[in-house]
Short mmCIF file of C-alpha atoms in Angstrom, two decimals:
data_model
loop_
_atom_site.label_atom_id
_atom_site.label_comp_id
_atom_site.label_asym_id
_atom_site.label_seq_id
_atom_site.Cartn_x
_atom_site.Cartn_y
_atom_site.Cartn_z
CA UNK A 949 0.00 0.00 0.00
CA UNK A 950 1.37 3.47 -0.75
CA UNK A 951 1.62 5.90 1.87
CA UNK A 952 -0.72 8.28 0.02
CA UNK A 953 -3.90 6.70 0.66
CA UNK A 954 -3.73 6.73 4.39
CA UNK A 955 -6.19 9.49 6.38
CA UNK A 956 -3.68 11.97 7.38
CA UNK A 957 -5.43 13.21 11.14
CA UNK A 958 -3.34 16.18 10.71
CA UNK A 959 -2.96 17.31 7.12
CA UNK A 960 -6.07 17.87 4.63
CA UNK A 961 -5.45 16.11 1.05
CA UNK A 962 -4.37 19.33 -0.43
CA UNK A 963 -1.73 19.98 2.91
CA UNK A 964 -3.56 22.39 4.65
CA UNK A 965 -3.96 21.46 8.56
CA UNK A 966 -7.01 19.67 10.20
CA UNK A 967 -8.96 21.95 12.61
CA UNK A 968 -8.13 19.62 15.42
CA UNK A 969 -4.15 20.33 14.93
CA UNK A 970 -4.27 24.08 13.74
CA UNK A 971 -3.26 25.60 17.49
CA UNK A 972 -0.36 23.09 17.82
CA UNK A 973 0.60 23.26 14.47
CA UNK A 974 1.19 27.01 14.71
CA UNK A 975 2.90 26.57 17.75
CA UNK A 976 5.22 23.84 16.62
CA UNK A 977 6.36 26.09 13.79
CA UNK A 978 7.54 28.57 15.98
CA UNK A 979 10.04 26.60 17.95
CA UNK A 980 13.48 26.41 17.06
CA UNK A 981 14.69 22.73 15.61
CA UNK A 982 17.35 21.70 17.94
CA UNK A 983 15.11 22.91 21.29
CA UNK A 984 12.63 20.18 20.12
CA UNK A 985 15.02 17.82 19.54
CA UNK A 986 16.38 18.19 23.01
CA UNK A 987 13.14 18.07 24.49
CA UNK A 988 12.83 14.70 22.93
CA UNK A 989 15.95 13.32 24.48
CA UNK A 990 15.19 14.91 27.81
CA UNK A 991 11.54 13.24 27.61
CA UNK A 992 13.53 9.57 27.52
CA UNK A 993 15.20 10.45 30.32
CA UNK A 994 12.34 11.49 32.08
CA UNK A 995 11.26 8.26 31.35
CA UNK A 996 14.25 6.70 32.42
CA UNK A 997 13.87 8.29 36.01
CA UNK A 998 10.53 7.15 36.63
CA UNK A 999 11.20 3.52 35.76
CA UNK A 1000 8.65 2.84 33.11
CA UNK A 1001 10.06 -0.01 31.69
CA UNK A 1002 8.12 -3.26 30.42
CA UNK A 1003 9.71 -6.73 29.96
CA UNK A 1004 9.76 -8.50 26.69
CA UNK A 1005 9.76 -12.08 26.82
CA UNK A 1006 10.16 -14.87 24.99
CA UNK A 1007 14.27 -14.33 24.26
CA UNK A 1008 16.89 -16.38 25.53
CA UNK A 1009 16.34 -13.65 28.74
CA UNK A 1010 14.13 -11.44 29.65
CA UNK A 1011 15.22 -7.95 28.76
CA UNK A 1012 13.89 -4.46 30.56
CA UNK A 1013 13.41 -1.93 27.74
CA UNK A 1014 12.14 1.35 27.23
CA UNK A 1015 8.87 2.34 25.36
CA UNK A 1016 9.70 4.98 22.60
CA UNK A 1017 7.70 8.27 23.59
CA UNK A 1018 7.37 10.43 20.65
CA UNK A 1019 6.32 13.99 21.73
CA UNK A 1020 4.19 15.22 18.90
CA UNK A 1021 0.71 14.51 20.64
CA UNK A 1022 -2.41 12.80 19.14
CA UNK A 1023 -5.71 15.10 18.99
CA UNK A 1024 -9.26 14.02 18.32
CA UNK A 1025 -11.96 17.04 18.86
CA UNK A 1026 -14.36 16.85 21.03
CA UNK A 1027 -17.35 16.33 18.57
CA UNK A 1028 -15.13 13.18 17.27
CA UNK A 1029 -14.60 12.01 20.82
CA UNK A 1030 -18.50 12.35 21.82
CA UNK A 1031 -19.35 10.16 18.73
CA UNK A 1032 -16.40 7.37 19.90
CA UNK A 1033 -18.27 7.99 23.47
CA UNK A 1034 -21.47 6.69 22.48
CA UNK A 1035 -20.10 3.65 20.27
CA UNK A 1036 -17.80 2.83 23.22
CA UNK A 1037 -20.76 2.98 25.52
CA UNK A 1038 -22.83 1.04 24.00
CA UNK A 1039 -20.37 -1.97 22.96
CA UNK A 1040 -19.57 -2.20 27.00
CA UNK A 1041 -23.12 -2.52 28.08
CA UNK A 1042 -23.09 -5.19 25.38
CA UNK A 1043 -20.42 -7.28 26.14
CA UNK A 1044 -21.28 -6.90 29.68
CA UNK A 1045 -24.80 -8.40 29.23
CA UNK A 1046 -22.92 -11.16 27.50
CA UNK A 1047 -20.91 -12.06 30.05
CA UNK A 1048 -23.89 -12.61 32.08
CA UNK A 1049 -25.82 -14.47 29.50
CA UNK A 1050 -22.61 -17.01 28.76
CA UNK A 1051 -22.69 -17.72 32.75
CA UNK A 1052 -26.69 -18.17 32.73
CA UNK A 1053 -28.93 -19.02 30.13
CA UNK A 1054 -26.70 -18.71 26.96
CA UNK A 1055 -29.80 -16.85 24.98
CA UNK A 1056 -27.83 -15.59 22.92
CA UNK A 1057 -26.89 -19.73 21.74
CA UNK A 1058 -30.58 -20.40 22.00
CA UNK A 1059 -31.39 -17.79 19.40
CA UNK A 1060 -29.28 -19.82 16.94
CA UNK A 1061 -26.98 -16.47 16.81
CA UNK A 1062 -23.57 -17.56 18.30
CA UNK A 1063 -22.73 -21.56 18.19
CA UNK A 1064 -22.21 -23.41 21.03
CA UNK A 1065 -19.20 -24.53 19.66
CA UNK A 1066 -17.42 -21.07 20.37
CA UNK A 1067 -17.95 -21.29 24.40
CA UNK A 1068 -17.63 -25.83 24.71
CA UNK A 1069 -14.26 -25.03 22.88
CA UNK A 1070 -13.47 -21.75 24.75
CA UNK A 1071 -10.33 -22.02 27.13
CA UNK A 1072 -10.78 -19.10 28.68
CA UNK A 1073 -14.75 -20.26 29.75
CA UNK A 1074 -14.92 -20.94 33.38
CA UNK A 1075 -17.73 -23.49 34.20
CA UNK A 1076 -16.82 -22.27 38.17
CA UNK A 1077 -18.61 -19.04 37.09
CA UNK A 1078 -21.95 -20.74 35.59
CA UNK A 1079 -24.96 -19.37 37.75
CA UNK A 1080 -23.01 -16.90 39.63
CA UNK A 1081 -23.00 -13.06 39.28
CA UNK A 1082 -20.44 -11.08 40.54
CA UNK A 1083 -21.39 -7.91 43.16
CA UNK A 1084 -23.41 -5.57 40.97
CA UNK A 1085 -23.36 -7.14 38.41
CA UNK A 1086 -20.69 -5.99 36.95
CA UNK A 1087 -18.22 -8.37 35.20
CA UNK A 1088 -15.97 -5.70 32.79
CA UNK A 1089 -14.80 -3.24 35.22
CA UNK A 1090 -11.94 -1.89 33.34
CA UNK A 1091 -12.23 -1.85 29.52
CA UNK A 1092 -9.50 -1.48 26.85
CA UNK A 1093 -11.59 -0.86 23.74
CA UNK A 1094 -8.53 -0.61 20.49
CA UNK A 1095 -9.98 1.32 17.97
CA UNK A 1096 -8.21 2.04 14.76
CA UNK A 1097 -9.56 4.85 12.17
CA UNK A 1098 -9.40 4.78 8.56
CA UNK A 1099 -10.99 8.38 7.91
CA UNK A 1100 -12.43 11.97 8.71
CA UNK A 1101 -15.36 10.09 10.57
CA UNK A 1102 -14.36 6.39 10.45
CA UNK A 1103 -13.45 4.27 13.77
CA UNK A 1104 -13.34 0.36 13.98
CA UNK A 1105 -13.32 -1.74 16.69
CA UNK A 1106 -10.16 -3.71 16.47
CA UNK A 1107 -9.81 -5.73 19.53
CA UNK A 1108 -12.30 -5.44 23.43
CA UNK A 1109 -9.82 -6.27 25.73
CA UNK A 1110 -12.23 -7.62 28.72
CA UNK A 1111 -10.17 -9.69 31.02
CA UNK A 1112 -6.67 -6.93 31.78
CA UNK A 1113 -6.24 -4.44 29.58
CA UNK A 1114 -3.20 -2.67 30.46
CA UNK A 1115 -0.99 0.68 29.38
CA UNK A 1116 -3.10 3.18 31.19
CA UNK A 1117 -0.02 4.51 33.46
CA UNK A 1118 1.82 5.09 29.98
CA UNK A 1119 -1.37 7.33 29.17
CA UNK A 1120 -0.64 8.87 32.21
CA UNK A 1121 2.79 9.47 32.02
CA UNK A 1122 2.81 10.77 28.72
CA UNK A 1123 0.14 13.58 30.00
CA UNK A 1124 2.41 14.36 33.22
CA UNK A 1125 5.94 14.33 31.46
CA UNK A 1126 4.09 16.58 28.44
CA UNK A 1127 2.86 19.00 30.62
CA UNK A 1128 6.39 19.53 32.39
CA UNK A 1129 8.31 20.15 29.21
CA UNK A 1130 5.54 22.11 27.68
CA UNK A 1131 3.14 24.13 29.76
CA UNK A 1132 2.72 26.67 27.93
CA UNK A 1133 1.25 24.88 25.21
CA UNK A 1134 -1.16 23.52 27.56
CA UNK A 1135 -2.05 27.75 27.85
CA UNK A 1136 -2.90 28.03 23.85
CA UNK A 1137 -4.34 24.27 23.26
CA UNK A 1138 -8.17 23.62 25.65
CA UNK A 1139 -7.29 19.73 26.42
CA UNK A 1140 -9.60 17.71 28.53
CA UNK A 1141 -7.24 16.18 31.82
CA UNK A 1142 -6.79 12.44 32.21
CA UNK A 1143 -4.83 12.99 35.30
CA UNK A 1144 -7.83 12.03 37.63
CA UNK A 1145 -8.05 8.76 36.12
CA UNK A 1146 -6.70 7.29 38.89
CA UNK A 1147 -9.53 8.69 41.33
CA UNK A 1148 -11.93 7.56 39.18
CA UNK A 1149 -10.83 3.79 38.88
CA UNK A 1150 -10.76 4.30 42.93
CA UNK A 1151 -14.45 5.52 42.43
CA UNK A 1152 -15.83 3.34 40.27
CA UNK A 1153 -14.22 0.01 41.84
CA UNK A 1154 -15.74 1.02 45.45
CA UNK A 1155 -18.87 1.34 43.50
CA UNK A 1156 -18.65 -2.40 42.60
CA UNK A 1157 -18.03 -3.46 46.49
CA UNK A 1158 -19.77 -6.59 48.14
CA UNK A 1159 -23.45 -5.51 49.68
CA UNK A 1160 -24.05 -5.04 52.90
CA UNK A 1161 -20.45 -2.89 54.46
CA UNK A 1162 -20.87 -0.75 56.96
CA UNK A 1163 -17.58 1.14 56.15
CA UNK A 1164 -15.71 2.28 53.60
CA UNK A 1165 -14.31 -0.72 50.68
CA UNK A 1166 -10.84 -1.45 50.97
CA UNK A 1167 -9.01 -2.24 47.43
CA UNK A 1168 -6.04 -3.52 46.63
CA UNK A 1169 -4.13 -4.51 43.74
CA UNK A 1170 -3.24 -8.09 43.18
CA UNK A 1171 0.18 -8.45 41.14
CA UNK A 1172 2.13 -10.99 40.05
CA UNK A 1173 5.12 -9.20 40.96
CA UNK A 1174 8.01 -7.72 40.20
CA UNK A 1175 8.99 -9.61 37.29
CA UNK A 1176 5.73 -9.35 35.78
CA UNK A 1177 6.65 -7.07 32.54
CA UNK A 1178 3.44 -4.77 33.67
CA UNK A 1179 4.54 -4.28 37.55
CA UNK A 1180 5.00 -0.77 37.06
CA UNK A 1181 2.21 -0.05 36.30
CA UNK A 1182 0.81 -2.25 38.98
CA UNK A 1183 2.34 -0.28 41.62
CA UNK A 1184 1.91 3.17 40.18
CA UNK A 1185 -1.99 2.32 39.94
CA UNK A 1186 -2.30 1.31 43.36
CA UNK A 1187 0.27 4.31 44.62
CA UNK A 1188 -2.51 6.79 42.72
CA UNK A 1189 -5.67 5.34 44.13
CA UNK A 1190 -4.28 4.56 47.38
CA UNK A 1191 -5.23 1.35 47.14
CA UNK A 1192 -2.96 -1.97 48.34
CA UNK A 1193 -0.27 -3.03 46.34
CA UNK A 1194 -0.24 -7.14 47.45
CA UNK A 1195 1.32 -10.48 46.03
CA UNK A 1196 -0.78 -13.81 46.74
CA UNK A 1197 1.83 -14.32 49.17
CA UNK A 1198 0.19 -11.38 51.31
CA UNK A 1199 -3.23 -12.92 51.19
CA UNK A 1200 -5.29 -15.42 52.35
CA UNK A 1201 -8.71 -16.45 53.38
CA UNK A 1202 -9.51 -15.14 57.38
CA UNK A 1203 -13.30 -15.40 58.65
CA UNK A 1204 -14.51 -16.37 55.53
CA UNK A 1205 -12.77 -12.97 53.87
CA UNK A 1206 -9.84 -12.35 51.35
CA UNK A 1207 -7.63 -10.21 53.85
CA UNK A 1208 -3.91 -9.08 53.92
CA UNK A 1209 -1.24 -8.97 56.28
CA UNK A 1210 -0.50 -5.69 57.85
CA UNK A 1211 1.80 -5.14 60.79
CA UNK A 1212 -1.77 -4.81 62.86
CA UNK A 1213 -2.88 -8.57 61.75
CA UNK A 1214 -4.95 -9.33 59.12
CA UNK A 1215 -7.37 -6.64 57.40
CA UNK A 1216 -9.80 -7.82 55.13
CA UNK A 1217 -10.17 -6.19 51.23
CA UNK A 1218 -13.16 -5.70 49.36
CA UNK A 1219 -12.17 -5.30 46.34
CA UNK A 1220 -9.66 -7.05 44.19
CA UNK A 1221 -7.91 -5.16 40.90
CA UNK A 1222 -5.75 -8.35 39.88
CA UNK A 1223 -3.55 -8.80 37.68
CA UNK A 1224 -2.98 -11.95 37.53
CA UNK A 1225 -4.44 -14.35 35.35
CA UNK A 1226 -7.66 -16.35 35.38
CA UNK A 1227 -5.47 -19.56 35.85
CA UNK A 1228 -3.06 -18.92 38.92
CA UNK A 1229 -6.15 -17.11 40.90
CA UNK A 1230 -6.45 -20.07 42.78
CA UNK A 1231 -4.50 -22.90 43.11
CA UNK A 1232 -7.63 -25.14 44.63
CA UNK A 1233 -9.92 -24.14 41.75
CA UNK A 1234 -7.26 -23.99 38.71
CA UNK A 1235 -3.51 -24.29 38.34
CA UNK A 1236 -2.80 -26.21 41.45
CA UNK A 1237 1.10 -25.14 41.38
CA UNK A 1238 0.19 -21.35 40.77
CA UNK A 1239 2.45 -19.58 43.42
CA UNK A 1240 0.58 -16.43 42.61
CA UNK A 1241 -2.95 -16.20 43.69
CA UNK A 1242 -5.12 -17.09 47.06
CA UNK A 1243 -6.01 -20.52 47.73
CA UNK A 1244 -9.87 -20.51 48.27
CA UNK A 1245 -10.24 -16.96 46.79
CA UNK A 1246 -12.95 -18.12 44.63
CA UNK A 1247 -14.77 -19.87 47.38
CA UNK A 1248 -14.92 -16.23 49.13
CA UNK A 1249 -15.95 -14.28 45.59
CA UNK A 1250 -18.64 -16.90 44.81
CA UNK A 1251 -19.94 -16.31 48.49
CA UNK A 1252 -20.13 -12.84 47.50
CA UNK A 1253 -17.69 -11.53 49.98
CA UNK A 1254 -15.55 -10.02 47.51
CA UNK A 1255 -14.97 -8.31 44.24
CA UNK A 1256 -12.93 -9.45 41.69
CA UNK A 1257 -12.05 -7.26 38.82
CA UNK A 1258 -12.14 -7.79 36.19
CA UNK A 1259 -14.36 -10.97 37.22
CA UNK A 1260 -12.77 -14.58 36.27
CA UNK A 1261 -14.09 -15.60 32.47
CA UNK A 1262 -14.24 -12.37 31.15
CA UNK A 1263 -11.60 -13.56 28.73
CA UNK A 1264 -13.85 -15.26 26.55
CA UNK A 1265 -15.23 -11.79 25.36
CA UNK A 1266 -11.11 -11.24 24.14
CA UNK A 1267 -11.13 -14.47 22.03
CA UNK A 1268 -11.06 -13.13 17.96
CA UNK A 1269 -13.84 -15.66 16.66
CA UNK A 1270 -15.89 -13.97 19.47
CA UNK A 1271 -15.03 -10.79 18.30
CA UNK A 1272 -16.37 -11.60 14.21
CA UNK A 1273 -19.87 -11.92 16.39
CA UNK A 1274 -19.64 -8.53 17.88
CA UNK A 1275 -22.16 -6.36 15.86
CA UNK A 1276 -24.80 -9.23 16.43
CA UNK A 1277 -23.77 -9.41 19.96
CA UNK A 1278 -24.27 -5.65 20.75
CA UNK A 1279 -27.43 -5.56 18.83
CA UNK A 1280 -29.35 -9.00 20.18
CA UNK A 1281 -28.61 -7.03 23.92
CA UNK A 1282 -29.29 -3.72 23.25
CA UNK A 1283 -32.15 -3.66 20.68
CA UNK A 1284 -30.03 -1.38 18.39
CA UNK A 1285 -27.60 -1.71 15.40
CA UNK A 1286 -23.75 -0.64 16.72
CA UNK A 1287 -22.67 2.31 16.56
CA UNK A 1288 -18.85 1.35 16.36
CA UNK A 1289 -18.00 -0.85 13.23
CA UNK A 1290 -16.24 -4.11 13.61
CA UNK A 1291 -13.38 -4.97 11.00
CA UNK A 1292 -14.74 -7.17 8.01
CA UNK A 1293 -13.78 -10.64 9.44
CA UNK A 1294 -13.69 -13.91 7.91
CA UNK A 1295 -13.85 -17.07 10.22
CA UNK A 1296 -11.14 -19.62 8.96
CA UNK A 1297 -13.56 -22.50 10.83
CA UNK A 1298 -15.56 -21.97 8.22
CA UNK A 1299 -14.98 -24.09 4.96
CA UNK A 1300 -16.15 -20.46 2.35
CA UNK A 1301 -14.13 -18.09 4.34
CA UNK A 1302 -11.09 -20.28 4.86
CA UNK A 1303 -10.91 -21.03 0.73
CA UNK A 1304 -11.20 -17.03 0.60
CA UNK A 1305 -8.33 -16.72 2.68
CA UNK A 1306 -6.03 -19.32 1.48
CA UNK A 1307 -6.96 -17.69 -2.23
CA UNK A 1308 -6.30 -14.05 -0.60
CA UNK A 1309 -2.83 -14.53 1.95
CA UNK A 1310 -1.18 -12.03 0.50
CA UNK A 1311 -3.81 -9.17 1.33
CA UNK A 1312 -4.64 -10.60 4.66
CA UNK A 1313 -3.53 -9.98 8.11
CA UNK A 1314 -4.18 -13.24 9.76
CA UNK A 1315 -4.19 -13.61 13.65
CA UNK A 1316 -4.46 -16.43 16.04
CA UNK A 1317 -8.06 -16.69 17.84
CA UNK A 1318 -6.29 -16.47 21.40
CA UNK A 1319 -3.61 -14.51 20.42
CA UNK A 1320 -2.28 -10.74 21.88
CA UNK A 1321 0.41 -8.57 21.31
CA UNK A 1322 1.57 -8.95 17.80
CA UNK A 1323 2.87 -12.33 18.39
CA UNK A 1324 1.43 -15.41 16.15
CA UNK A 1325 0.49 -13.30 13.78
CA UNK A 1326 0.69 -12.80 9.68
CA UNK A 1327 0.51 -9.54 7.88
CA UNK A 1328 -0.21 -10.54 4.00
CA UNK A 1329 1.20 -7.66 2.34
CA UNK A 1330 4.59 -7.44 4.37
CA UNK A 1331 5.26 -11.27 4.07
CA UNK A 1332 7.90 -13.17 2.90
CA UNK A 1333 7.21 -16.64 0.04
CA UNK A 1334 8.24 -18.38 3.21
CA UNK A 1335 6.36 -16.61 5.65
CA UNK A 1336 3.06 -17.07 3.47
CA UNK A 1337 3.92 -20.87 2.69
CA UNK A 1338 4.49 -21.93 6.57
CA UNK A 1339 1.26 -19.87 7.35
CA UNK A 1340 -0.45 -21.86 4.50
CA UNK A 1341 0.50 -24.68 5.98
CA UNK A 1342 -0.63 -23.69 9.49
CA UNK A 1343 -3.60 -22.65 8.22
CA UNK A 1344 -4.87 -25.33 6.71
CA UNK A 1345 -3.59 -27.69 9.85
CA UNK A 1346 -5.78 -25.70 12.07
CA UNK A 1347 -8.30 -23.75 10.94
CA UNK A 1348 -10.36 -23.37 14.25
CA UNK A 1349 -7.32 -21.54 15.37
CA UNK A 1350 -7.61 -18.21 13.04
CA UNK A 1351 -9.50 -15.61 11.88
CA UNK A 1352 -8.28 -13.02 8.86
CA UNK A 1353 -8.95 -9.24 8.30
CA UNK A 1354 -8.50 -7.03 5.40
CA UNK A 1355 -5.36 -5.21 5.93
CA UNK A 1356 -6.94 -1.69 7.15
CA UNK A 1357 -5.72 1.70 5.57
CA UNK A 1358 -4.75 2.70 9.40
CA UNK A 1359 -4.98 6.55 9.58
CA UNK A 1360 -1.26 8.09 10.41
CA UNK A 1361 -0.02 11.12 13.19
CA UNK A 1362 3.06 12.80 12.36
CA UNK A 1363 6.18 11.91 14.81
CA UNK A 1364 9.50 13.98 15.15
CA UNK A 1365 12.24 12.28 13.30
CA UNK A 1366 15.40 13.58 12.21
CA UNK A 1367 14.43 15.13 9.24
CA UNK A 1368 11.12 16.65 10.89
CA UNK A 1369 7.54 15.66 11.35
CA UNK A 1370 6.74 12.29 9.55
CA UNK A 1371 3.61 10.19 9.40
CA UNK A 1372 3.42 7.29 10.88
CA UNK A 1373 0.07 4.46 11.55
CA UNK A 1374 -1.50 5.05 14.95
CA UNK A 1375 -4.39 3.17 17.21
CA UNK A 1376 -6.24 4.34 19.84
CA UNK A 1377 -6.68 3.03 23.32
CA UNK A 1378 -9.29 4.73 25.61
CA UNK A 1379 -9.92 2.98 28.61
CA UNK A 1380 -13.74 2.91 29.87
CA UNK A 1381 -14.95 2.10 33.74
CA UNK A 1382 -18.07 0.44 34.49
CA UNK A 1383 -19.81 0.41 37.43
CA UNK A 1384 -23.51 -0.25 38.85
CA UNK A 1385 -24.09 3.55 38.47
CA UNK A 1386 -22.54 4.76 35.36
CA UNK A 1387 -20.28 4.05 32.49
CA UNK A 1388 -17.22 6.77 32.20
CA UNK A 1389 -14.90 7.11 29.70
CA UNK A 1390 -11.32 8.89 30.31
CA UNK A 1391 -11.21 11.64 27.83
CA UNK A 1392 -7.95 9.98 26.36
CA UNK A 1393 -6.28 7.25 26.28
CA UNK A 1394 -3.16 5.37 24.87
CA UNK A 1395 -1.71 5.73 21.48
CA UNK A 1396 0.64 3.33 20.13
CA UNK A 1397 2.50 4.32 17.11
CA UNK A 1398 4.54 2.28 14.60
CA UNK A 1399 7.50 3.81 14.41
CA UNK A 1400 9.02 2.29 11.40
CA UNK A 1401 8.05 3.91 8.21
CA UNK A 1402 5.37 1.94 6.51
CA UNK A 1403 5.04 -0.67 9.37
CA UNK A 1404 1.47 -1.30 10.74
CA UNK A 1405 2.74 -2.61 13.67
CA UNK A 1406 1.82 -0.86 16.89
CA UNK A 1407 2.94 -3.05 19.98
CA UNK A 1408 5.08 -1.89 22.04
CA UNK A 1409 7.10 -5.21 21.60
CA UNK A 1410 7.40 -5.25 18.11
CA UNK A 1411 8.91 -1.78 18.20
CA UNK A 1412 6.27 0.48 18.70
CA UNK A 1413 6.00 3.13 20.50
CA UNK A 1414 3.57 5.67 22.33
CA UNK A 1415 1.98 9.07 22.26
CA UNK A 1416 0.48 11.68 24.42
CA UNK A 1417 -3.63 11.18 23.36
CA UNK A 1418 -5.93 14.87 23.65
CA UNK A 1419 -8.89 15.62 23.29
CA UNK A 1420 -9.51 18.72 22.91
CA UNK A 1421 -12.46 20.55 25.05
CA UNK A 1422 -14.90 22.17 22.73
#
């Protein structure tokens, strides 16, 4: 694909600036060169000094590395951010009545509109959850919706991420360290603040607290550790909310209550932002040798003397084939066609669509069903003979195991290189918090930005990088 065809979010067709940019566009214009340049290096250090780091696995050792923070920010107006609102809020209220269905009466299989297939099949499933719902209901507390955009008015929904989305103390730290090099552009340019985020996840967690306490909820945030590649931002979340930063090690079941030790004895918590995986939650219910959850924690959640969030099983709502049922999964719960498109997916299970694929390789991006973060992955266009002949190969192996997507025209922000601004392919993101009361939406969120020229590839570990998100108040 030629870089021409790409929605530019800053530049018209004919070079003139988008609306959105025209404030920091004449402002960037009227700093010198080399200033900017040194602003970028002294934003990596910045970096440096706070520690945000993230681990890549999967190398002969696992190696500490910096994400790339480019400094030319992201903006989306605010009529473009009230539309995403509405789509976003709509698609959560959906996949939350989902969840609920999958661990009750399956309608949704009954109708003959998802197969059964899907969930028997479905790893990430949890028959421990069947007939149980969690403390208000509420099974998607913290939602990573990616959305990628392919015009002026043009969002899809690329992937949900239900069960731990993760990356909003990036979105945070790109705000804070922005705002110190730069205030004064914060003085010409009305953008809406993320920085309560924290307070808000605080909020809207107590919100989801067992019935029936007569005192405030105590939270805490269950990590794996500090070798977990996201323990950062594990520790900054809790540090910002105030909330408990604990290990499975510090837990364990008193009085019929999850409760930590303190230097006091035991204090019980209410509710649980984990971290950790479905699978080493609970080493009587799942992985017997996990060494990183509570043994009987789901005993005490299914008693209803605790909240877990996100609750255990959300995962299935992250798998990709469950994803190519989306739009009829937002409208069979909410009555109404979505207002967020899904990407055009073809279901490789599926004897028509996996001929169309094998026919199409080249054009396709092809992921695994379970898959996440770039890995296991095939993008058509980019591919080597080899690359497309062992993915054949897979393909037609294991068909259940993949689904395949056109290979989207991703819109592009410019980044400071070198030479100047450049464009490069962007997604969005926004992180959304549900709660009994109310669904809210951080005016923000991450951007992740291939920094390559040409690449498509936004994950931090395949080489991408991030960016400051605003939205601007108006």
């Amino acid at each position: 694909m030629s870089e021409n065809i790409h929605f530019d979010e800053m530049r018209e067709p004919d070079g003139d600036v988008r609306e959105p940019y025209a404030d920091y566009d004449k402002w960037f214009w009227q700093q010198d060169a080399s200033w900017l340049r040194k602003k970028a290096k002294e934003a990596e250090t910045l970096f440096r000094k706070t520690g945000i780091t993230f681990n890549v696995y999967g190398e002969d050792a696992a190696e500490e590395r910096l994400i790339p923070f480019d400094m030319v920010p992201r903006i989306i107006a605010g009529r473009e951010w009230r539309k995403l609102e509405k789509g976003i809020d709509q698609r959560v209220r959906a996949l939350n009545a989902f969840m609920h269905d999958m661990y009750h009466k399956q309608e949704i299989v009954r109708a003959g509109i998802l197969p059964q297939r899907l969930i028997r099949d479905n790893e990430a499933f949890l028959p421990e959850m069947v007939g149980f719902t969690p403390p208000g209901g509420i099974y998607t507390h913290i939602v990573g919706t990616d959305l990628v955009r392919t015009g002026p008015d043009e969002f899809f929904v690329l992937e949900d991420n239900a069960r731990t989305p993760s990356g909003v103390s990036y979105m945070l730290e790109n705000r804070e360290t922005m705002m110190a090099m730069f205030p004064e552009l914060f003085t010409r340019v009305g953008v809406r603040s993320v920085s309560d985020y924290p307070r808000r996840l605080a909020k809207s967690l107590a919100a989801c607290a067992p019935s029936g306490l007569d005192r405030r909820p105590v939270i805490g945030v269950l990590t794996p550790g500090i070798y977990n590649s996201a323990f950062y931002e594990h520790a900054f979340l809790a540090d910002q909310m105030g909330a408990e930063l604990v290990e499975g090690s510090d837990l364990r079941v008193v009085d019929g209550r999850i409760a930590m030790r303190t230097t006091r004895g035991w204090r019980s918590i209410d509710v649980l932002y984990r971290r950790v995986d479905d699978e080493f939650l609970d080493p009587l219910t799942f992985n017997s040798d996990s060494m990183l959850g509570v043994a009987g924690i789901m005993d005490v959640y299914r008693a209803g003397r605790l909240t877990i969030a996100n609750a255990p099983g959300t995962g299935i709502a992250d798998d990709k084939a469950i994803y190519s049922y989306m739009p009829e999964i937002v409208e069979f719960y909410t009555g109404q066609k979505p207002l967020l498109k899904n990407v055009e997916t073809w279901r490789c299970s599926e004897e028509d669509s996996l001929k169309y694929v094998l026919d199409n390789l080249a054009e396709l991006v092809v992921k695994e069903v379970h898959g996440s973060g770039g890995y296991g992955m095939l993008i058509g266009p980019t591919a080597s003979k080899k690359e497309l002949r062992d993915f054949r190969a897979k393909l037609t192996a294991n068909p259940h195991n993949y689904i395949a997507q056109p290979t989207l025209s991703l819109s592009t922000c410019p980044i400071l290189t070198k030479q100047g601004l450049a464009p490069r392919h962007v997604d969005l993101r926004p992180y959304v918090l549900v709660s009994p009361d109310k669904i809210d939406l951080v005016p923000g969120g991450l951007t992740r930005v291939a920094l390559k020229k040409g690449s498509l590839v936004v994950n931090s570990s395949q080489g991408g990088g991030t960016k400051d998100t605003w939205v601007l108040d108006d």
